[in-house]
Amino acid sequence: MQDNRNTTAGFVPARKNKTPTTGRTVAGAIDHNNSLNCASLNTLPLVAADVPRIDSRVLAERLGNTHRPTIALVEKYRTEFEAHGHVLFKKADRYRIQGGGKSERYALLNEDQCFFALSLSRNTARVVSLKSKLVTAFASARREAAQRKTEYLPEYHHLHDRIKELASGSENERLVHMNVNKLVNKVAGIQAGQRHTVPVAMLTAVNHVAALAMAGATDHREGYQRAKDALATLQSLLVPAVKGIGHGE
């Protein structure tokens, strides 16, 4: 009987594992015939890099695989992957055992590379589900990027232009900018270096409220206190899970 599956160059049909009890797969192919419940994995975490990317370890997990065959596939077809952009390889030192062992090598794949990886596999229910989640995740990232450019950045610059006016001539001007940023981060529930993980709408709103509150202040000290009071009020209206700054700090 003729095999009607896609046999175009570069296509690697997924092969069933010869020893399913081991949980391992054949290098160079991805086994998606795993009992992992995809319905419980509703979101895909993207990594903020030069462009939105997904960790190959996450991709492997969502496919129900160990990471080794997934990264082996990327390395085997690296030329084809790099036709869709630079493949960003990383090493996870936290997996190293003290005094020896190799750090785990993984890849951060962009949108086109993710779909190329999945094109090397059969359209099982798991693969189709993952493709749908990837479409949603990357589309959301594009919307966030557009919103950040058109809404958040103007409010951010407006706030810091106001700070510059109030702190002009002060030797502490740089410190004032830093303190207001810390205030905004605290109200928005942002950890250091994690601003990109917070919804753009939240950041936009917090910066807007702070800038409005500082209008009419006579100097940066008054402006900071006004912003702090206004953001404490805003905080009281937000979800309880985010810790407030309080008026008395």
PDB file of C-alpha atoms in Angstrom:
ATOM      1  CA  MET A   1       0.000   0.000   0.000  1.00  0.00           C
ATOM      2  CA  GLN A   2       1.271   3.452  -0.873  1.00  0.00           C
ATOM      3  CA  ASP A   3       2.303   5.672   2.016  1.00  0.00           C
ATOM      4  CA  ASN A   4       0.373   8.939   1.588  1.00  0.00           C
ATOM      5  CA  ARG A   5       2.154  10.807   4.353  1.00  0.00           C
ATOM      6  CA  ASN A   6       4.149  13.880   3.442  1.00  0.00           C
ATOM      7  CA  THR A   7       7.553  12.810   2.167  1.00  0.00           C
ATOM      8  CA  THR A   8       8.917  16.184   1.122  1.00  0.00           C
ATOM      9  CA  ALA A   9      12.568  16.930   1.824  1.00  0.00           C
ATOM     10  CA  GLY A  10      13.304  17.432   5.472  1.00  0.00           C
ATOM     11  CA  PHE A  11      10.126  15.760   6.758  1.00  0.00           C
ATOM     12  CA  VAL A  12      10.735  13.284   9.546  1.00  0.00           C
ATOM     13  CA  PRO A  13       7.689  11.172  10.376  1.00  0.00           C
ATOM     14  CA  ALA A  14       7.319  10.595  14.110  1.00  0.00           C
ATOM     15  CA  ARG A  15       8.092   7.023  15.051  1.00  0.00           C
ATOM     16  CA  LYS A  16       6.650   5.063  17.894  1.00  0.00           C
ATOM     17  CA  ASN A  17       8.963   4.272  20.731  1.00  0.00           C
ATOM     18  CA  LYS A  18      10.131   0.673  20.658  1.00  0.00           C
ATOM     19  CA  THR A  19      10.309   0.583  24.454  1.00  0.00           C
ATOM     20  CA  PRO A  20       7.454   2.787  25.774  1.00  0.00           C
ATOM     21  CA  THR A  21       8.056   1.810  29.370  1.00  0.00           C
ATOM     22  CA  THR A  22      11.337   3.719  29.409  1.00  0.00           C
ATOM     23  CA  GLY A  23       9.759   7.024  28.385  1.00  0.00           C
ATOM     24  CA  ARG A  24      12.575   7.548  25.870  1.00  0.00           C
ATOM     25  CA  THR A  25      12.304   8.343  22.188  1.00  0.00           C
ATOM     26  CA  VAL A  26      14.451   7.734  19.150  1.00  0.00           C
ATOM     27  CA  ALA A  27      16.934  10.552  18.528  1.00  0.00           C
ATOM     28  CA  GLY A  28      15.969  12.574  15.482  1.00  0.00           C
ATOM     29  CA  ALA A  29      12.234  11.948  15.887  1.00  0.00           C
ATOM     30  CA  ILE A  30       9.671  13.077  18.415  1.00  0.00           C
ATOM     31  CA  ASP A  31       7.268  10.658  20.044  1.00  0.00           C
ATOM     32  CA  HIS A  32       3.930  12.310  20.832  1.00  0.00           C
ATOM     33  CA  ASN A  33       2.111   9.139  21.879  1.00  0.00           C
ATOM     34  CA  ASN A  34       2.352   9.984  25.546  1.00  0.00           C
ATOM     35  CA  SER A  35      -0.513   9.954  28.068  1.00  0.00           C
ATOM     36  CA  LEU A  36       0.191  13.493  29.328  1.00  0.00           C
ATOM     37  CA  ASN A  37      -3.046  15.478  29.479  1.00  0.00           C
ATOM     38  CA  CYS A  38      -2.603  18.472  27.153  1.00  0.00           C
ATOM     39  CA  ALA A  39      -5.882  20.023  28.278  1.00  0.00           C
ATOM     40  CA  SER A  40      -4.234  21.017  31.571  1.00  0.00           C
ATOM     41  CA  LEU A  41      -1.501  22.950  29.754  1.00  0.00           C
ATOM     42  CA  ASN A  42      -3.432  25.989  28.569  1.00  0.00           C
ATOM     43  CA  THR A  43      -0.670  28.541  28.217  1.00  0.00           C
ATOM     44  CA  LEU A  44       2.823  28.629  26.791  1.00  0.00           C
ATOM     45  CA  PRO A  45       5.477  30.790  28.450  1.00  0.00           C
ATOM     46  CA  LEU A  46       7.459  32.785  25.911  1.00  0.00           C
ATOM     47  CA  VAL A  47      10.946  34.102  26.573  1.00  0.00           C
ATOM     48  CA  ALA A  48      11.614  37.795  25.962  1.00  0.00           C
ATOM     49  CA  ALA A  49      14.745  37.876  23.812  1.00  0.00           C
ATOM     50  CA  ASP A  50      15.521  39.648  20.535  1.00  0.00           C
ATOM     51  CA  VAL A  51      12.108  38.349  19.481  1.00  0.00           C
ATOM     52  CA  PRO A  52       9.585  36.281  21.447  1.00  0.00           C
ATOM     53  CA  ARG A  53      10.906  32.733  21.731  1.00  0.00           C
ATOM     54  CA  ILE A  54      10.035  29.465  23.414  1.00  0.00           C
ATOM     55  CA  ASP A  55      12.409  27.246  25.366  1.00  0.00           C
ATOM     56  CA  SER A  56      13.003  23.895  23.647  1.00  0.00           C
ATOM     57  CA  ARG A  57      12.609  22.246  27.055  1.00  0.00           C
ATOM     58  CA  VAL A  58       9.082  23.657  27.317  1.00  0.00           C
ATOM     59  CA  LEU A  59       8.340  22.490  23.781  1.00  0.00           C
ATOM     60  CA  ALA A  60       9.526  18.997  24.669  1.00  0.00           C
ATOM     61  CA  GLU A  61       7.481  18.952  27.868  1.00  0.00           C
ATOM     62  CA  ARG A  62       4.307  19.990  26.069  1.00  0.00           C
ATOM     63  CA  LEU A  63       4.904  17.201  23.581  1.00  0.00           C
ATOM     64  CA  GLY A  64       5.275  14.704  26.401  1.00  0.00           C
ATOM     65  CA  ASN A  65       8.942  14.049  25.666  1.00  0.00           C
ATOM     66  CA  THR A  66      12.253  14.221  27.403  1.00  0.00           C
ATOM     67  CA  HIS A  67      14.339  17.111  26.139  1.00  0.00           C
ATOM     68  CA  ARG A  68      17.164  15.093  24.586  1.00  0.00           C
ATOM     69  CA  PRO A  69      15.392  14.021  21.365  1.00  0.00           C
ATOM     70  CA  THR A  70      13.984  17.510  20.872  1.00  0.00           C
ATOM     71  CA  ILE A  71      17.336  19.297  21.072  1.00  0.00           C
ATOM     72  CA  ALA A  72      18.859  16.505  18.944  1.00  0.00           C
ATOM     73  CA  LEU A  73      16.305  17.314  16.255  1.00  0.00           C
ATOM     74  CA  VAL A  74      17.239  21.005  16.344  1.00  0.00           C
ATOM     75  CA  GLU A  75      20.916  20.167  16.036  1.00  0.00           C
ATOM     76  CA  LYS A  76      20.382  17.617  13.264  1.00  0.00           C
ATOM     77  CA  TYR A  77      18.411  20.082  11.149  1.00  0.00           C
ATOM     78  CA  ARG A  78      20.211  23.202  12.310  1.00  0.00           C
ATOM     79  CA  THR A  79      20.718  24.498   8.754  1.00  0.00           C
ATOM     80  CA  GLU A  80      16.989  24.276   8.096  1.00  0.00           C
ATOM     81  CA  PHE A  81      16.152  25.860  11.452  1.00  0.00           C
ATOM     82  CA  GLU A  82      18.541  28.743  10.789  1.00  0.00           C
ATOM     83  CA  ALA A  83      16.826  29.407   7.460  1.00  0.00           C
ATOM     84  CA  HIS A  84      14.068  30.771   9.702  1.00  0.00           C
ATOM     85  CA  GLY A  85      16.344  32.918  11.859  1.00  0.00           C
ATOM     86  CA  HIS A  86      19.244  32.589  14.246  1.00  0.00           C
ATOM     87  CA  VAL A  87      18.924  29.654  16.629  1.00  0.00           C
ATOM     88  CA  LEU A  88      19.732  30.907  20.100  1.00  0.00           C
ATOM     89  CA  PHE A  89      21.441  28.146  22.093  1.00  0.00           C
ATOM     90  CA  LYS A  90      21.842  28.421  25.864  1.00  0.00           C
ATOM     91  CA  LYS A  91      23.279  26.352  28.699  1.00  0.00           C
ATOM     92  CA  ALA A  92      21.417  25.704  31.925  1.00  0.00           C
ATOM     93  CA  ASP A  93      24.136  25.629  34.584  1.00  0.00           C
ATOM     94  CA  ARG A  94      21.660  24.864  37.336  1.00  0.00           C
ATOM     95  CA  TYR A  95      21.467  21.302  36.056  1.00  0.00           C
ATOM     96  CA  ARG A  96      25.163  20.726  36.690  1.00  0.00           C
ATOM     97  CA  ILE A  97      26.249  18.606  39.614  1.00  0.00           C
ATOM     98  CA  GLN A  98      28.866  20.220  41.828  1.00  0.00           C
ATOM     99  CA  GLY A  99      32.363  19.259  40.745  1.00  0.00           C
ATOM    100  CA  GLY A 100      31.432  17.761  37.389  1.00  0.00           C
ATOM    101  CA  GLY A 101      28.851  16.910  34.782  1.00  0.00           C
ATOM    102  CA  LYS A 102      27.820  18.849  31.716  1.00  0.00           C
ATOM    103  CA  SER A 103      25.404  21.748  31.701  1.00  0.00           C
ATOM    104  CA  GLU A 104      22.225  21.111  29.721  1.00  0.00           C
ATOM    105  CA  ARG A 105      22.143  22.692  26.276  1.00  0.00           C
ATOM    106  CA  TYR A 106      18.808  24.023  25.093  1.00  0.00           C
ATOM    107  CA  ALA A 107      17.530  26.309  22.345  1.00  0.00           C
ATOM    108  CA  LEU A 108      15.273  29.337  22.332  1.00  0.00           C
ATOM    109  CA  LEU A 109      13.171  29.022  19.187  1.00  0.00           C
ATOM    110  CA  ASN A 110      11.347  31.818  17.422  1.00  0.00           C
ATOM    111  CA  GLU A 111       7.840  31.446  16.019  1.00  0.00           C
ATOM    112  CA  ASP A 112       8.829  30.128  12.582  1.00  0.00           C
ATOM    113  CA  GLN A 113      11.343  27.702  14.088  1.00  0.00           C
ATOM    114  CA  CYS A 114       8.696  26.312  16.435  1.00  0.00           C
ATOM    115  CA  PHE A 115       6.341  25.575  13.594  1.00  0.00           C
ATOM    116  CA  PHE A 116       9.145  24.107  11.516  1.00  0.00           C
ATOM    117  CA  ALA A 117       9.947  21.758  14.416  1.00  0.00           C
ATOM    118  CA  LEU A 118       6.326  20.670  14.597  1.00  0.00           C
ATOM    119  CA  SER A 119       6.175  20.213  10.823  1.00  0.00           C
ATOM    120  CA  LEU A 120       8.654  17.348  11.298  1.00  0.00           C
ATOM    121  CA  SER A 121       6.023  15.452  13.252  1.00  0.00           C
ATOM    122  CA  ARG A 122       2.694  13.860  12.490  1.00  0.00           C
ATOM    123  CA  ASN A 123      -0.464  15.803  13.258  1.00  0.00           C
ATOM    124  CA  THR A 124      -1.489  13.871  16.334  1.00  0.00           C
ATOM    125  CA  ALA A 125      -4.040  15.415  18.700  1.00  0.00           C
ATOM    126  CA  ARG A 126      -1.168  16.562  20.898  1.00  0.00           C
ATOM    127  CA  VAL A 127       0.676  18.284  18.038  1.00  0.00           C
ATOM    128  CA  VAL A 128      -2.478  19.997  16.766  1.00  0.00           C
ATOM    129  CA  SER A 129      -3.237  21.239  20.292  1.00  0.00           C
ATOM    130  CA  LEU A 130       0.289  22.552  20.693  1.00  0.00           C
ATOM    131  CA  LYS A 131       0.161  24.328  17.321  1.00  0.00           C
ATOM    132  CA  SER A 132      -3.029  26.079  18.400  1.00  0.00           C
ATOM    133  CA  LYS A 133      -1.448  27.195  21.676  1.00  0.00           C
ATOM    134  CA  LEU A 134       1.635  28.460  19.821  1.00  0.00           C
ATOM    135  CA  VAL A 135      -0.547  30.542  17.488  1.00  0.00           C
ATOM    136  CA  THR A 136      -2.287  32.061  20.513  1.00  0.00           C
ATOM    137  CA  ALA A 137       0.939  32.710  22.434  1.00  0.00           C
ATOM    138  CA  PHE A 138       2.808  34.387  19.586  1.00  0.00           C
ATOM    139  CA  ALA A 139      -0.225  36.409  18.485  1.00  0.00           C
ATOM    140  CA  SER A 140      -0.585  37.652  22.058  1.00  0.00           C
ATOM    141  CA  ALA A 141       3.107  38.588  22.108  1.00  0.00           C
ATOM    142  CA  ARG A 142       2.676  40.634  18.921  1.00  0.00           C
ATOM    143  CA  ARG A 143      -0.314  42.465  20.379  1.00  0.00           C
ATOM    144  CA  GLU A 144       1.611  43.183  23.563  1.00  0.00           C
ATOM    145  CA  ALA A 145       4.562  44.530  21.577  1.00  0.00           C
ATOM    146  CA  ALA A 146       2.297  46.836  19.558  1.00  0.00           C
ATOM    147  CA  GLN A 147       0.500  48.003  22.696  1.00  0.00           C
ATOM    148  CA  ARG A 148       3.797  48.617  24.451  1.00  0.00           C
ATOM    149  CA  LYS A 149       4.931  50.826  21.572  1.00  0.00           C
ATOM    150  CA  THR A 150       1.723  52.811  21.131  1.00  0.00           C
ATOM    151  CA  GLU A 151       0.440  53.033  24.716  1.00  0.00           C
ATOM    152  CA  TYR A 152       3.007  52.182  27.387  1.00  0.00           C
ATOM    153  CA  LEU A 153       6.107  53.944  26.027  1.00  0.00           C
ATOM    154  CA  PRO A 154       4.360  57.330  25.544  1.00  0.00           C
ATOM    155  CA  GLU A 155       3.093  57.199  29.154  1.00  0.00           C
ATOM    156  CA  TYR A 156       6.514  56.123  30.423  1.00  0.00           C
ATOM    157  CA  HIS A 157       8.239  59.027  28.644  1.00  0.00           C
ATOM    158  CA  HIS A 158       5.536  61.453  29.795  1.00  0.00           C
ATOM    159  CA  LEU A 159       6.124  60.450  33.419  1.00  0.00           C
ATOM    160  CA  HIS A 160       9.901  60.765  33.204  1.00  0.00           C
ATOM    161  CA  ASP A 161       9.708  64.053  31.313  1.00  0.00           C
ATOM    162  CA  ARG A 162       7.655  65.370  34.235  1.00  0.00           C
ATOM    163  CA  ILE A 163      10.248  64.065  36.719  1.00  0.00           C
ATOM    164  CA  LYS A 164      13.011  65.742  34.734  1.00  0.00           C
ATOM    165  CA  GLU A 165      11.168  69.067  34.919  1.00  0.00           C
ATOM    166  CA  LEU A 166      10.685  68.803  38.678  1.00  0.00           C
ATOM    167  CA  ALA A 167      14.205  67.554  39.441  1.00  0.00           C
ATOM    168  CA  SER A 168      16.020  69.811  36.975  1.00  0.00           C
ATOM    169  CA  GLY A 169      19.227  71.116  38.532  1.00  0.00           C
ATOM    170  CA  SER A 170      19.118  68.640  41.413  1.00  0.00           C
ATOM    171  CA  GLU A 171      22.141  66.432  41.937  1.00  0.00           C
ATOM    172  CA  ASN A 172      19.681  63.681  42.837  1.00  0.00           C
ATOM    173  CA  GLU A 173      17.780  63.754  39.531  1.00  0.00           C
ATOM    174  CA  ARG A 174      18.928  60.264  38.516  1.00  0.00           C
ATOM    175  CA  LEU A 175      17.939  58.929  41.927  1.00  0.00           C
ATOM    176  CA  VAL A 176      14.471  60.450  41.604  1.00  0.00           C
ATOM    177  CA  HIS A 177      13.923  58.645  38.290  1.00  0.00           C
ATOM    178  CA  MET A 178      15.065  55.375  39.890  1.00  0.00           C
ATOM    179  CA  ASN A 179      12.830  55.823  42.947  1.00  0.00           C
ATOM    180  CA  VAL A 180       9.755  56.516  40.834  1.00  0.00           C
ATOM    181  CA  ASN A 181      10.505  53.429  38.734  1.00  0.00           C
ATOM    182  CA  LYS A 182      10.754  51.366  41.919  1.00  0.00           C
ATOM    183  CA  LEU A 183       7.445  52.811  43.070  1.00  0.00           C
ATOM    184  CA  VAL A 184       5.773  51.906  39.779  1.00  0.00           C
ATOM    185  CA  ASN A 185       7.276  48.411  39.856  1.00  0.00           C
ATOM    186  CA  LYS A 186       6.117  47.803  43.403  1.00  0.00           C
ATOM    187  CA  VAL A 187       2.550  48.858  42.707  1.00  0.00           C
ATOM    188  CA  ALA A 188       2.429  46.764  39.526  1.00  0.00           C
ATOM    189  CA  GLY A 189       3.922  43.776  41.366  1.00  0.00           C
ATOM    190  CA  ILE A 190       7.054  43.652  39.231  1.00  0.00           C
ATOM    191  CA  GLN A 191      10.195  41.873  40.368  1.00  0.00           C
ATOM    192  CA  ALA A 192      13.600  43.184  39.292  1.00  0.00           C
ATOM    193  CA  GLY A 193      14.189  42.588  35.584  1.00  0.00           C
ATOM    194  CA  GLN A 194      10.675  41.228  35.052  1.00  0.00           C
ATOM    195  CA  ARG A 195       8.864  44.298  33.708  1.00  0.00           C
ATOM    196  CA  HIS A 196       8.266  42.512  30.373  1.00  0.00           C
ATOM    197  CA  THR A 197       6.143  39.881  32.160  1.00  0.00           C
ATOM    198  CA  VAL A 198       3.508  42.342  33.381  1.00  0.00           C
ATOM    199  CA  PRO A 199       0.508  43.149  31.158  1.00  0.00           C
ATOM    200  CA  VAL A 200       1.116  46.351  29.207  1.00  0.00           C
ATOM    201  CA  ALA A 201      -2.266  47.747  30.270  1.00  0.00           C
ATOM    202  CA  MET A 202      -1.218  47.555  33.928  1.00  0.00           C
ATOM    203  CA  LEU A 203       2.085  49.353  33.327  1.00  0.00           C
ATOM    204  CA  THR A 204       0.401  51.982  31.190  1.00  0.00           C
ATOM    205  CA  ALA A 205      -2.210  52.700  33.864  1.00  0.00           C
ATOM    206  CA  VAL A 206       0.314  52.956  36.703  1.00  0.00           C
ATOM    207  CA  ASN A 207       2.581  55.319  34.762  1.00  0.00           C
ATOM    208  CA  HIS A 208      -0.407  57.427  33.711  1.00  0.00           C
ATOM    209  CA  VAL A 209      -1.682  57.798  37.280  1.00  0.00           C
ATOM    210  CA  ALA A 210       1.789  58.720  38.550  1.00  0.00           C
ATOM    211  CA  ALA A 211       2.286  61.351  35.841  1.00  0.00           C
ATOM    212  CA  LEU A 212      -1.113  62.923  36.491  1.00  0.00           C
ATOM    213  CA  ALA A 213      -0.462  63.011  40.228  1.00  0.00           C
ATOM    214  CA  MET A 214       2.848  64.835  39.762  1.00  0.00           C
ATOM    215  CA  ALA A 215       1.262  67.610  37.698  1.00  0.00           C
ATOM    216  CA  GLY A 216       1.204  70.842  39.691  1.00  0.00           C
ATOM    217  CA  ALA A 217       3.941  69.795  42.128  1.00  0.00           C
ATOM    218  CA  THR A 218       6.493  72.497  42.936  1.00  0.00           C
ATOM    219  CA  ASP A 219       9.521  70.172  43.184  1.00  0.00           C
ATOM    220  CA  HIS A 220      10.507  66.538  42.855  1.00  0.00           C
ATOM    221  CA  ARG A 221       9.910  65.779  46.533  1.00  0.00           C
ATOM    222  CA  GLU A 222       6.328  66.943  46.384  1.00  0.00           C
ATOM    223  CA  GLY A 223       5.902  65.223  43.047  1.00  0.00           C
ATOM    224  CA  TYR A 224       7.158  61.919  44.419  1.00  0.00           C
ATOM    225  CA  GLN A 225       4.848  62.116  47.434  1.00  0.00           C
ATOM    226  CA  ARG A 226       1.863  62.933  45.227  1.00  0.00           C
ATOM    227  CA  ALA A 227       2.662  59.994  42.970  1.00  0.00           C
ATOM    228  CA  LYS A 228       3.092  57.714  45.962  1.00  0.00           C
ATOM    229  CA  ASP A 229      -0.253  58.718  47.456  1.00  0.00           C
ATOM    230  CA  ALA A 230      -2.081  58.367  44.146  1.00  0.00           C
ATOM    231  CA  LEU A 231      -0.570  54.966  43.462  1.00  0.00           C
ATOM    232  CA  ALA A 232      -1.436  53.780  46.964  1.00  0.00           C
ATOM    233  CA  THR A 233      -5.048  54.673  46.195  1.00  0.00           C
ATOM    234  CA  LEU A 234      -4.836  52.875  42.865  1.00  0.00           C
ATOM    235  CA  GLN A 235      -3.291  49.894  44.623  1.00  0.00           C
ATOM    236  CA  SER A 236      -6.258  49.631  46.959  1.00  0.00           C
ATOM    237  CA  LEU A 237      -8.480  49.126  43.921  1.00  0.00           C
ATOM    238  CA  LEU A 238      -6.314  46.408  42.386  1.00  0.00           C
ATOM    239  CA  VAL A 239      -6.360  42.683  43.078  1.00  0.00           C
ATOM    240  CA  PRO A 240      -5.452  41.831  46.710  1.00  0.00           C
ATOM    241  CA  ALA A 241      -2.694  39.486  45.544  1.00  0.00           C
ATOM    242  CA  VAL A 242      -0.488  42.460  44.656  1.00  0.00           C
ATOM    243  CA  LYS A 243       1.106  43.959  47.766  1.00  0.00           C
ATOM    244  CA  GLY A 244       0.433  47.640  48.360  1.00  0.00           C
ATOM    245  CA  ILE A 245       2.940  50.336  49.059  1.00  0.00           C
ATOM    246  CA  GLY A 246       0.945  51.975  51.819  1.00  0.00           C
ATOM    247  CA  HIS A 247       0.782  55.668  52.624  1.00  0.00           C
ATOM    248  CA  GLY A 248       3.095  55.418  55.574  1.00  0.00           C
ATOM    249  CA  GLU A 249       6.179  54.018  53.862  1.00  0.00           C
TER     250      GLU A 249
END
